[in-house]
Amino acid sequence: MGRQPCCDKVGLKKGPWTAEEDRKLVNFITLHGHGCWREVPKLAGLLRCGKSCRLRWTNYLRPDLKRGLLSESEEKLIIDLHAAIGNRWSRIAAQLPGRTDNEIKNYWNTRIKKKLRQMGIDPVTHKPLTQMQMQSTPAQTLLLQENDTEQKQQEQHNEPDPDQNQSSNGTVETLVSRAREPHDDIEPLQNFNMEDSNFNMEDSMQLFNVCSPTSGISLSGRTEEVDSDDSDQVSKSFGNGSSTHSQYIGRESSGVKAECGLSGWDQMAGVLGDPLSEWNVDLESWAAGLDATAASASAWIQQLPDCQWNDFQGDFEICSSKSCPETLQRLGPFLDDDEL
DNA sequence: AACTCAATCAACCGCCAGGTA
DNA sequence: CTACCTGGCGGTTGATTGAGT
């Protein structure tokens, strides 16, 4: 027989946490810290085991958690790290500020795995699936074929976005397009009130597409706000299909806090100077609403020679030419070598 | 409107490693 | 060295939600 479960004591509650339980736990840890987890439920007045309290705090109540969809850069980082170290979710989570191992594990199992298979990549070995098919048993081959059928059916259901840019690996563009679809009908935020705790993610997510269909310059980015009970966040990211630079700004009810959970991609290219610095000085606008962000982005784009900013009801596109040296120089940090 | 099915993700379970008496 | 305790980890489950019919 294995070890007895830690929650087998009569009277200890299991299952989903109530708002009241959350409040008790948050209040206690805020005031006293968690110390010994076994003592936490007793001292906080909770009928839970310490382990349950620890998981609830770690995976859901911690104030430094990010919420919402993972960004393109985060997803790419997860894929890269998984290829390097496998299912070591806590190690992977350590590289993604504000994300939990549980969240990443779920995201991997429900989305990335599927997506890699659709791209013909085995999510376990990160090698092309055709190789696996050649090496697999008849039963495994049958399974893979069934997966292919499912993929085709899914692809038929997912109508491609006509505006979608094709890139060599498609990672960022695909993600941006996916994120766009459910939000095409979103009205731009008007009179956004930072103190208003009722704003929601659906109402506040908008995207930026920065691309040039004729020149080959392809930039994409998005901004999103994520609502949670205790903290709100604004994040922004820009990518060129192979690397993405992201930054988020944590916001508390008391005001704006530039928390900046940065992934390694930012530092890699050192792009926090120009042009993002011009956005950084506008943190208040970022946090106050995406209209301001859009205006800021629009202003920056339009000051570039030979650039045009097009507004498509919340989604944006920039048309530019590769023939202008200054534009190339300023967009350079976001471009692959072969695009320059 | 009712039903089915798939997707999502919070929560649980059992195991392991490290620390300590 | 051993036993025990605790925190952490990865795999899995099951309730909920949304899409499709």
Short mmCIF file of C-alpha atoms (C1' of nucleotides) in Angstrom, two decimals:
data_model
loop_
_atom_site.label_atom_id
_atom_site.label_comp_id
_atom_site.label_asym_id
_atom_site.label_seq_id
_atom_site.Cartn_x
_atom_site.Cartn_y
_atom_site.Cartn_z
CA MET A 1 0.00 0.00 0.00
CA GLY A 2 1.14 3.49 -0.77
CA ARG A 3 1.26 6.44 1.50
CA GLN A 4 -2.01 7.54 2.99
CA PRO A 5 -3.46 10.61 1.34
CA CYS A 6 -2.85 13.77 3.31
CA CYS A 7 -6.52 14.79 3.26
CA ASP A 8 -8.15 11.67 4.62
CA LYS A 9 -9.01 13.26 7.95
CA VAL A 10 -12.72 13.44 8.56
CA GLY A 11 -14.06 16.92 8.04
CA LEU A 12 -11.38 18.17 5.69
CA LYS A 13 -12.88 19.71 2.59
CA LYS A 14 -11.90 18.82 -0.96
CA GLY A 15 -12.88 20.09 -4.36
CA PRO A 16 -13.19 23.60 -5.73
CA TRP A 17 -12.35 26.50 -3.45
CA THR A 18 -14.99 29.03 -2.52
CA ALA A 19 -14.45 32.78 -2.58
CA GLU A 20 -14.63 32.82 1.19
CA GLU A 21 -11.90 30.19 1.48
CA ASP A 22 -9.76 32.14 -0.95
CA ARG A 23 -10.26 35.30 1.07
CA LYS A 24 -9.24 33.57 4.28
CA LEU A 25 -6.13 32.10 2.73
CA VAL A 26 -5.05 35.33 1.05
CA ASN A 27 -5.65 37.33 4.22
CA PHE A 28 -3.65 34.92 6.31
CA ILE A 29 -0.68 34.65 3.98
CA THR A 30 -0.65 38.38 3.35
CA LEU A 31 -0.44 39.02 7.07
CA HIS A 32 1.72 36.14 8.24
CA GLY A 33 3.30 34.47 5.23
CA HIS A 34 2.75 30.77 4.74
CA GLY A 35 5.49 29.42 7.00
CA CYS A 36 4.72 25.76 7.58
CA TRP A 37 1.95 24.81 5.17
CA ARG A 38 0.58 22.17 7.52
CA GLU A 39 -0.19 24.91 10.05
CA VAL A 40 -1.72 27.31 7.54
CA PRO A 41 -5.24 25.82 7.36
CA LYS A 42 -5.48 25.58 11.15
CA LEU A 43 -4.34 29.13 11.69
CA ALA A 44 -6.33 30.53 8.77
CA GLY A 45 -9.51 28.79 9.85
CA LEU A 46 -9.76 26.56 6.82
CA LEU A 47 -10.99 22.98 6.68
CA ARG A 48 -8.34 22.08 4.11
CA CYS A 49 -5.07 20.23 4.23
CA GLY A 50 -1.85 22.20 3.96
CA LYS A 51 -1.06 20.72 0.63
CA SER A 52 -4.34 21.92 -0.82
CA CYS A 53 -3.66 25.40 0.57
CA ARG A 54 -0.19 25.43 -0.93
CA LEU A 55 -1.48 24.42 -4.36
CA ARG A 56 -4.29 26.94 -4.26
CA TRP A 57 -1.86 29.72 -3.35
CA THR A 58 0.83 28.66 -5.80
CA ASN A 59 -1.39 28.04 -8.78
CA TYR A 60 -4.14 30.57 -8.35
CA LEU A 61 -3.94 33.14 -5.56
CA ARG A 62 -0.33 34.32 -5.73
CA PRO A 63 -0.41 38.04 -6.55
CA ASP A 64 2.44 37.82 -9.04
CA LEU A 65 0.65 35.43 -11.35
CA LYS A 66 -0.02 36.42 -14.93
CA ARG A 67 -3.41 35.54 -16.28
CA GLY A 68 -4.73 34.90 -19.72
CA LEU A 69 -3.37 33.30 -22.82
CA LEU A 70 0.31 32.74 -23.06
CA SER A 71 2.04 35.10 -25.42
CA GLU A 72 3.79 33.99 -28.57
CA SER A 73 7.15 34.42 -26.90
CA GLU A 74 6.07 32.37 -23.91
CA GLU A 75 4.75 29.59 -26.12
CA LYS A 76 7.92 29.53 -28.17
CA LEU A 77 10.01 29.47 -25.02
CA ILE A 78 7.99 26.54 -23.68
CA ILE A 79 8.48 24.60 -26.89
CA ASP A 80 12.20 25.31 -26.92
CA LEU A 81 12.63 24.38 -23.27
CA HIS A 82 10.54 21.26 -23.64
CA ALA A 83 12.69 20.18 -26.55
CA ALA A 84 15.73 20.66 -24.33
CA ILE A 85 14.59 19.25 -20.98
CA GLY A 86 11.30 17.43 -21.56
CA ASN A 87 8.37 17.37 -19.13
CA ARG A 88 10.13 19.26 -16.38
CA TRP A 89 7.35 21.72 -15.93
CA SER A 90 8.65 23.42 -12.83
CA ARG A 91 11.98 24.12 -14.56
CA ILE A 92 10.15 25.46 -17.56
CA ALA A 93 7.86 27.56 -15.39
CA ALA A 94 10.90 29.06 -13.68
CA GLN A 95 11.79 30.69 -17.00
CA LEU A 96 8.34 32.21 -17.42
CA PRO A 97 7.68 34.87 -14.79
CA GLY A 98 4.15 34.74 -13.44
CA ARG A 99 3.33 31.34 -14.90
CA THR A 100 2.91 28.13 -12.91
CA ASP A 101 4.08 24.65 -13.73
CA ASN A 102 0.48 23.47 -13.63
CA GLU A 103 -0.60 26.12 -16.09
CA ILE A 104 2.23 25.32 -18.47
CA LYS A 105 1.59 21.61 -18.17
CA ASN A 106 -2.09 22.12 -18.99
CA TYR A 107 -1.25 24.45 -21.85
CA TRP A 108 1.17 21.94 -23.26
CA ASN A 109 -1.22 19.03 -23.02
CA THR A 110 -4.24 20.82 -24.43
CA ARG A 111 -2.81 23.19 -27.03
CA ILE A 112 0.85 22.98 -27.89
CA LYS A 113 0.84 19.22 -28.31
CA LYS A 114 -2.03 19.46 -30.75
CA LYS A 115 -0.47 22.34 -32.58
CA LEU A 116 2.88 20.59 -32.99
CA ARG A 117 1.13 17.53 -34.38
CA GLN A 118 -0.68 19.74 -36.86
CA MET A 119 2.69 21.07 -37.89
CA GLY A 120 3.91 17.52 -38.38
CA ILE A 121 6.14 17.53 -35.34
CA ASP A 122 6.10 14.86 -32.69
CA PRO A 123 5.51 16.65 -29.38
CA VAL A 124 7.60 14.15 -27.45
CA THR A 125 10.70 13.96 -29.60
CA HIS A 126 10.26 17.28 -31.45
CA LYS A 127 11.13 15.42 -34.64
CA PRO A 128 9.04 15.23 -37.81
CA LEU A 129 6.10 12.90 -37.42
CA THR A 130 6.85 11.10 -40.69
CA GLN A 131 9.98 9.67 -39.11
CA MET A 132 7.93 8.42 -36.22
CA GLN A 133 5.40 6.88 -38.56
CA MET A 134 8.14 4.97 -40.34
CA GLN A 135 9.45 3.65 -37.05
CA SER A 136 6.11 3.02 -35.38
CA THR A 137 4.19 -0.21 -34.99
CA PRO A 138 1.06 -0.80 -37.10
CA ALA A 139 -1.09 0.14 -34.12
CA GLN A 140 0.84 3.35 -33.58
CA THR A 141 0.62 4.14 -37.29
CA LEU A 142 -3.13 3.72 -37.13
CA LEU A 143 -3.27 6.14 -34.22
CA LEU A 144 -1.19 8.66 -36.10
CA GLN A 145 -3.43 8.34 -39.13
CA GLU A 146 -6.44 8.94 -36.94
CA ASN A 147 -4.73 12.02 -35.60
CA ASP A 148 -4.16 13.22 -39.15
CA THR A 149 -7.84 12.75 -39.92
CA GLU A 150 -8.75 14.76 -36.86
CA GLN A 151 -6.31 17.46 -37.88
CA LYS A 152 -7.82 17.72 -41.35
CA GLN A 153 -11.28 17.91 -39.90
CA GLN A 154 -10.15 20.66 -37.55
CA GLU A 155 -8.44 22.53 -40.36
CA GLN A 156 -11.67 22.40 -42.33
CA HIS A 157 -13.50 23.89 -39.39
CA ASN A 158 -10.92 26.62 -38.88
CA GLU A 159 -11.29 28.91 -41.82
CA PRO A 160 -7.97 30.58 -42.54
CA ASP A 161 -7.78 34.32 -41.92
CA PRO A 162 -7.39 35.96 -45.32
CA ASP A 163 -5.19 38.65 -43.78
CA GLN A 164 -2.88 36.11 -42.24
CA ASN A 165 0.74 36.43 -43.22
CA GLN A 166 2.61 33.27 -43.99
CA SER A 167 6.02 32.97 -42.44
CA SER A 168 8.59 30.26 -42.57
CA ASN A 169 7.51 28.74 -39.30
CA GLY A 170 4.21 30.54 -38.85
CA THR A 171 4.45 30.56 -35.09
CA VAL A 172 3.74 34.17 -34.31
CA GLU A 173 1.41 34.82 -37.21
CA THR A 174 -0.61 31.74 -36.46
CA LEU A 175 -0.96 32.68 -32.84
CA VAL A 176 -1.85 36.24 -33.62
CA SER A 177 -4.45 35.13 -36.10
CA ARG A 178 -5.90 32.71 -33.62
CA ALA A 179 -6.06 35.40 -31.00
CA ARG A 180 -7.70 37.76 -33.45
CA GLU A 181 -10.57 35.57 -34.43
CA PRO A 182 -12.68 35.65 -31.29
CA HIS A 183 -12.19 39.37 -30.85
CA ASP A 184 -12.97 40.76 -34.25
CA ASP A 185 -16.15 42.31 -32.98
CA ILE A 186 -14.57 44.05 -30.02
CA GLU A 187 -15.26 47.72 -29.74
CA PRO A 188 -12.29 49.90 -28.85
CA LEU A 189 -12.24 50.85 -25.21
CA GLN A 190 -13.78 54.22 -24.50
CA ASN A 191 -13.28 56.19 -21.31
CA PHE A 192 -11.46 53.32 -19.72
CA ASN A 193 -11.37 53.68 -15.96
CA MET A 194 -8.33 52.20 -14.29
CA GLU A 195 -10.15 51.86 -10.98
CA ASP A 196 -13.02 50.00 -12.56
CA SER A 197 -12.62 46.39 -11.49
CA ASN A 198 -15.39 45.18 -13.77
CA PHE A 199 -13.59 45.43 -17.07
CA ASN A 200 -13.01 42.06 -18.60
CA MET A 201 -10.53 40.44 -20.88
CA GLU A 202 -12.91 40.01 -23.77
CA ASP A 203 -13.71 43.69 -23.84
CA SER A 204 -10.16 44.81 -23.53
CA MET A 205 -8.12 42.61 -25.79
CA GLN A 206 -6.93 44.14 -28.99
CA LEU A 207 -4.24 43.28 -31.47
CA PHE A 208 -1.70 45.00 -33.53
CA ASN A 209 -0.53 43.64 -36.81
CA VAL A 210 2.46 45.43 -38.15
CA CYS A 211 3.20 44.08 -41.56
CA SER A 212 4.01 44.90 -45.08
CA PRO A 213 2.46 42.50 -47.53
CA THR A 214 4.50 43.76 -50.44
CA SER A 215 7.93 44.31 -49.03
CA GLY A 216 8.41 41.22 -46.94
CA ILE A 217 8.74 43.18 -43.75
CA SER A 218 6.59 41.33 -41.31
CA LEU A 219 6.01 42.49 -37.80
CA SER A 220 3.22 41.40 -35.60
CA GLY A 221 2.24 42.25 -32.11
CA ARG A 222 -0.59 42.44 -29.73
CA THR A 223 -1.64 44.02 -26.52
CA GLU A 224 -3.96 42.49 -24.08
CA GLU A 225 -5.36 43.20 -20.69
CA VAL A 226 -6.16 40.40 -18.38
CA ASP A 227 -8.63 40.72 -15.60
CA SER A 228 -8.40 38.95 -12.32
CA ASP A 229 -9.88 39.48 -8.92
CA ASP A 230 -6.82 40.93 -7.31
CA SER A 231 -4.64 42.38 -10.01
CA ASP A 232 -4.82 43.45 -13.59
CA GLN A 233 -2.13 43.26 -16.14
CA VAL A 234 -1.31 44.73 -19.46
CA SER A 235 1.08 42.98 -21.71
CA LYS A 236 2.52 43.77 -25.04
CA SER A 237 4.58 41.80 -27.42
CA PHE A 238 6.10 42.18 -30.81
CA GLY A 239 7.48 39.50 -32.98
CA ASN A 240 8.74 38.78 -36.42
CA GLY A 241 7.84 35.15 -36.72
CA SER A 242 10.91 33.68 -35.15
CA SER A 243 11.56 35.81 -32.13
CA THR A 244 9.25 37.84 -29.99
CA HIS A 245 9.90 40.58 -27.53
CA SER A 246 7.44 40.87 -24.74
CA GLN A 247 6.84 42.83 -21.64
CA TYR A 248 4.02 43.11 -19.24
CA ILE A 249 2.99 45.80 -16.90
CA GLY A 250 1.33 44.78 -13.69
CA ARG A 251 -1.33 47.06 -12.40
CA GLU A 252 -2.61 47.25 -8.89
CA SER A 253 -5.64 49.03 -7.58
CA SER A 254 -3.36 51.58 -6.01
CA GLY A 255 -1.90 52.54 -9.33
CA VAL A 256 0.40 51.46 -12.07
CA LYS A 257 3.37 49.30 -11.40
CA ALA A 258 5.85 48.50 -14.11
CA GLU A 259 6.46 44.97 -13.02
CA CYS A 260 7.92 43.84 -16.30
CA GLY A 261 7.97 40.08 -16.30
CA LEU A 262 10.33 39.87 -19.21
CA SER A 263 11.23 36.77 -21.05
CA GLY A 264 14.69 36.31 -22.36
CA TRP A 265 13.66 37.40 -25.81
CA ASP A 266 13.71 41.06 -24.87
CA GLN A 267 17.20 40.98 -23.54
CA MET A 268 18.35 38.89 -26.45
CA ALA A 269 17.80 41.59 -28.98
CA GLY A 270 18.11 44.52 -26.61
CA VAL A 271 15.11 46.12 -28.17
CA LEU A 272 13.85 47.96 -25.13
CA GLY A 273 15.41 51.12 -26.42
CA ASP A 274 13.95 52.18 -29.69
CA PRO A 275 11.09 51.82 -30.44
CA LEU A 276 9.69 50.29 -27.28
CA SER A 277 11.17 52.95 -25.07
CA GLU A 278 8.78 55.41 -26.60
CA TRP A 279 6.01 53.20 -25.41
CA ASN A 280 7.61 52.66 -22.04
CA VAL A 281 7.42 56.34 -21.21
CA ASP A 282 3.73 56.02 -21.74
CA LEU A 283 2.99 53.44 -19.07
CA GLU A 284 0.04 55.40 -17.79
CA SER A 285 -1.52 55.30 -21.20
CA TRP A 286 -0.84 51.62 -21.50
CA ALA A 287 -2.56 50.91 -18.27
CA ALA A 288 -5.33 53.40 -18.83
CA GLY A 289 -6.53 51.85 -22.00
CA LEU A 290 -5.59 50.38 -25.27
CA ASP A 291 -6.86 53.33 -27.23
CA ALA A 292 -3.96 55.29 -25.85
CA THR A 293 -1.64 52.48 -26.74
CA ALA A 294 -2.95 52.37 -30.23
CA ALA A 295 -2.49 56.10 -30.56
CA SER A 296 1.05 55.81 -29.27
CA ALA A 297 1.86 53.01 -31.65
CA SER A 298 0.21 54.82 -34.50
CA ALA A 299 2.19 57.97 -33.77
CA TRP A 300 5.44 56.08 -33.69
CA ILE A 301 4.73 54.20 -36.88
CA GLN A 302 3.57 57.23 -38.78
CA GLN A 303 6.66 59.24 -38.00
CA LEU A 304 8.65 56.71 -39.98
CA PRO A 305 9.19 57.67 -43.59
CA ASP A 306 7.23 55.68 -46.08
CA CYS A 307 5.01 54.09 -43.46
CA GLN A 308 1.27 54.08 -43.33
CA TRP A 309 -0.89 53.09 -40.39
CA ASN A 310 -4.19 51.46 -41.17
CA ASP A 311 -6.85 50.99 -38.55
CA PHE A 312 -9.28 48.12 -39.01
CA GLN A 313 -11.63 48.62 -36.08
CA GLY A 314 -9.20 47.62 -33.40
CA ASP A 315 -6.72 45.68 -35.48
CA PHE A 316 -3.94 47.59 -37.09
CA GLU A 317 -1.66 47.16 -40.00
CA ILE A 318 1.35 49.08 -41.10
CA CYS A 319 2.39 49.21 -44.72
CA SER A 320 5.97 50.11 -45.35
CA SER A 321 8.71 49.71 -47.86
CA LYS A 322 12.06 48.06 -47.51
CA SER A 323 13.57 50.74 -49.68
CA CYS A 324 13.67 53.34 -46.91
CA PRO A 325 16.90 53.02 -44.87
CA GLU A 326 15.55 54.80 -41.79
CA THR A 327 12.46 52.62 -41.64
CA LEU A 328 14.59 49.54 -42.06
CA GLN A 329 16.91 50.69 -39.32
CA ARG A 330 14.12 51.32 -36.85
CA LEU A 331 12.21 48.17 -37.64
CA GLY A 332 15.43 46.26 -37.73
CA PRO A 333 15.34 44.87 -34.20
CA PHE A 334 12.17 43.01 -35.11
CA LEU A 335 13.34 41.51 -38.36
CA ASP A 336 15.16 38.36 -39.22
CA ASP A 337 18.47 38.69 -40.99
CA ASP A 338 16.99 37.38 -44.21
CA GLU A 339 14.33 40.05 -44.08
CA LEU A 340 16.84 42.86 -43.86
"C1'" DA B 1 -34.45 23.87 -26.44
"C1'" DA B 2 -32.18 19.71 -25.55
"C1'" DC B 3 -28.62 16.80 -26.11
"C1'" DT B 4 -23.83 15.19 -27.12
"C1'" DC B 5 -19.13 15.71 -27.45
"C1'" DA B 6 -14.74 17.97 -27.01
"C1'" DA B 7 -11.80 21.26 -24.82
"C1'" DT B 8 -10.15 23.35 -20.81
"C1'" DC B 9 -8.08 23.74 -16.39
"C1'" DA B 10 -8.37 23.57 -11.25
"C1'" DA B 11 -7.52 20.23 -8.12
"C1'" DC B 12 -6.08 15.85 -6.55
"C1'" DC B 13 -2.95 11.82 -6.08
"C1'" DG B 14 1.15 9.36 -5.28
"C1'" DC B 15 5.92 9.55 -5.42
"C1'" DC B 16 10.39 11.61 -4.56
"C1'" DA B 17 14.11 14.44 -2.52
"C1'" DG B 18 15.99 17.07 1.06
"C1'" DG B 19 16.24 18.31 5.79
"C1'" DT B 20 16.30 17.10 10.56
"C1'" DA B 21 16.13 14.68 14.92
"C1'" DC C 1 22.11 5.12 9.51
"C1'" DT C 2 17.23 5.41 9.95
"C1'" DA C 3 12.71 7.22 10.32
"C1'" DC C 4 9.87 10.87 9.78
"C1'" DC C 5 8.20 15.25 8.03
"C1'" DT C 6 7.55 18.61 4.56
"C1'" DG C 7 7.57 20.73 0.15
"C1'" DG C 8 7.74 19.99 -4.57
"C1'" DC C 9 6.93 17.55 -8.85
"C1'" DG C 10 4.58 15.30 -12.71
"C1'" DG C 11 0.63 12.53 -14.08
"C1'" DT C 12 -4.16 12.20 -13.97
"C1'" DT C 13 -9.00 13.16 -13.02
"C1'" DG C 14 -13.34 15.22 -13.27
"C1'" DA C 15 -16.29 19.35 -13.23
"C1'" DT C 16 -17.34 23.04 -16.12
"C1'" DT C 17 -17.90 25.39 -20.36
"C1'" DG C 18 -18.65 25.99 -25.14
"C1'" DA C 19 -19.50 24.37 -29.79
"C1'" DG C 20 -22.00 21.59 -32.77
"C1'" DT C 21 -26.13 19.03 -34.09
#
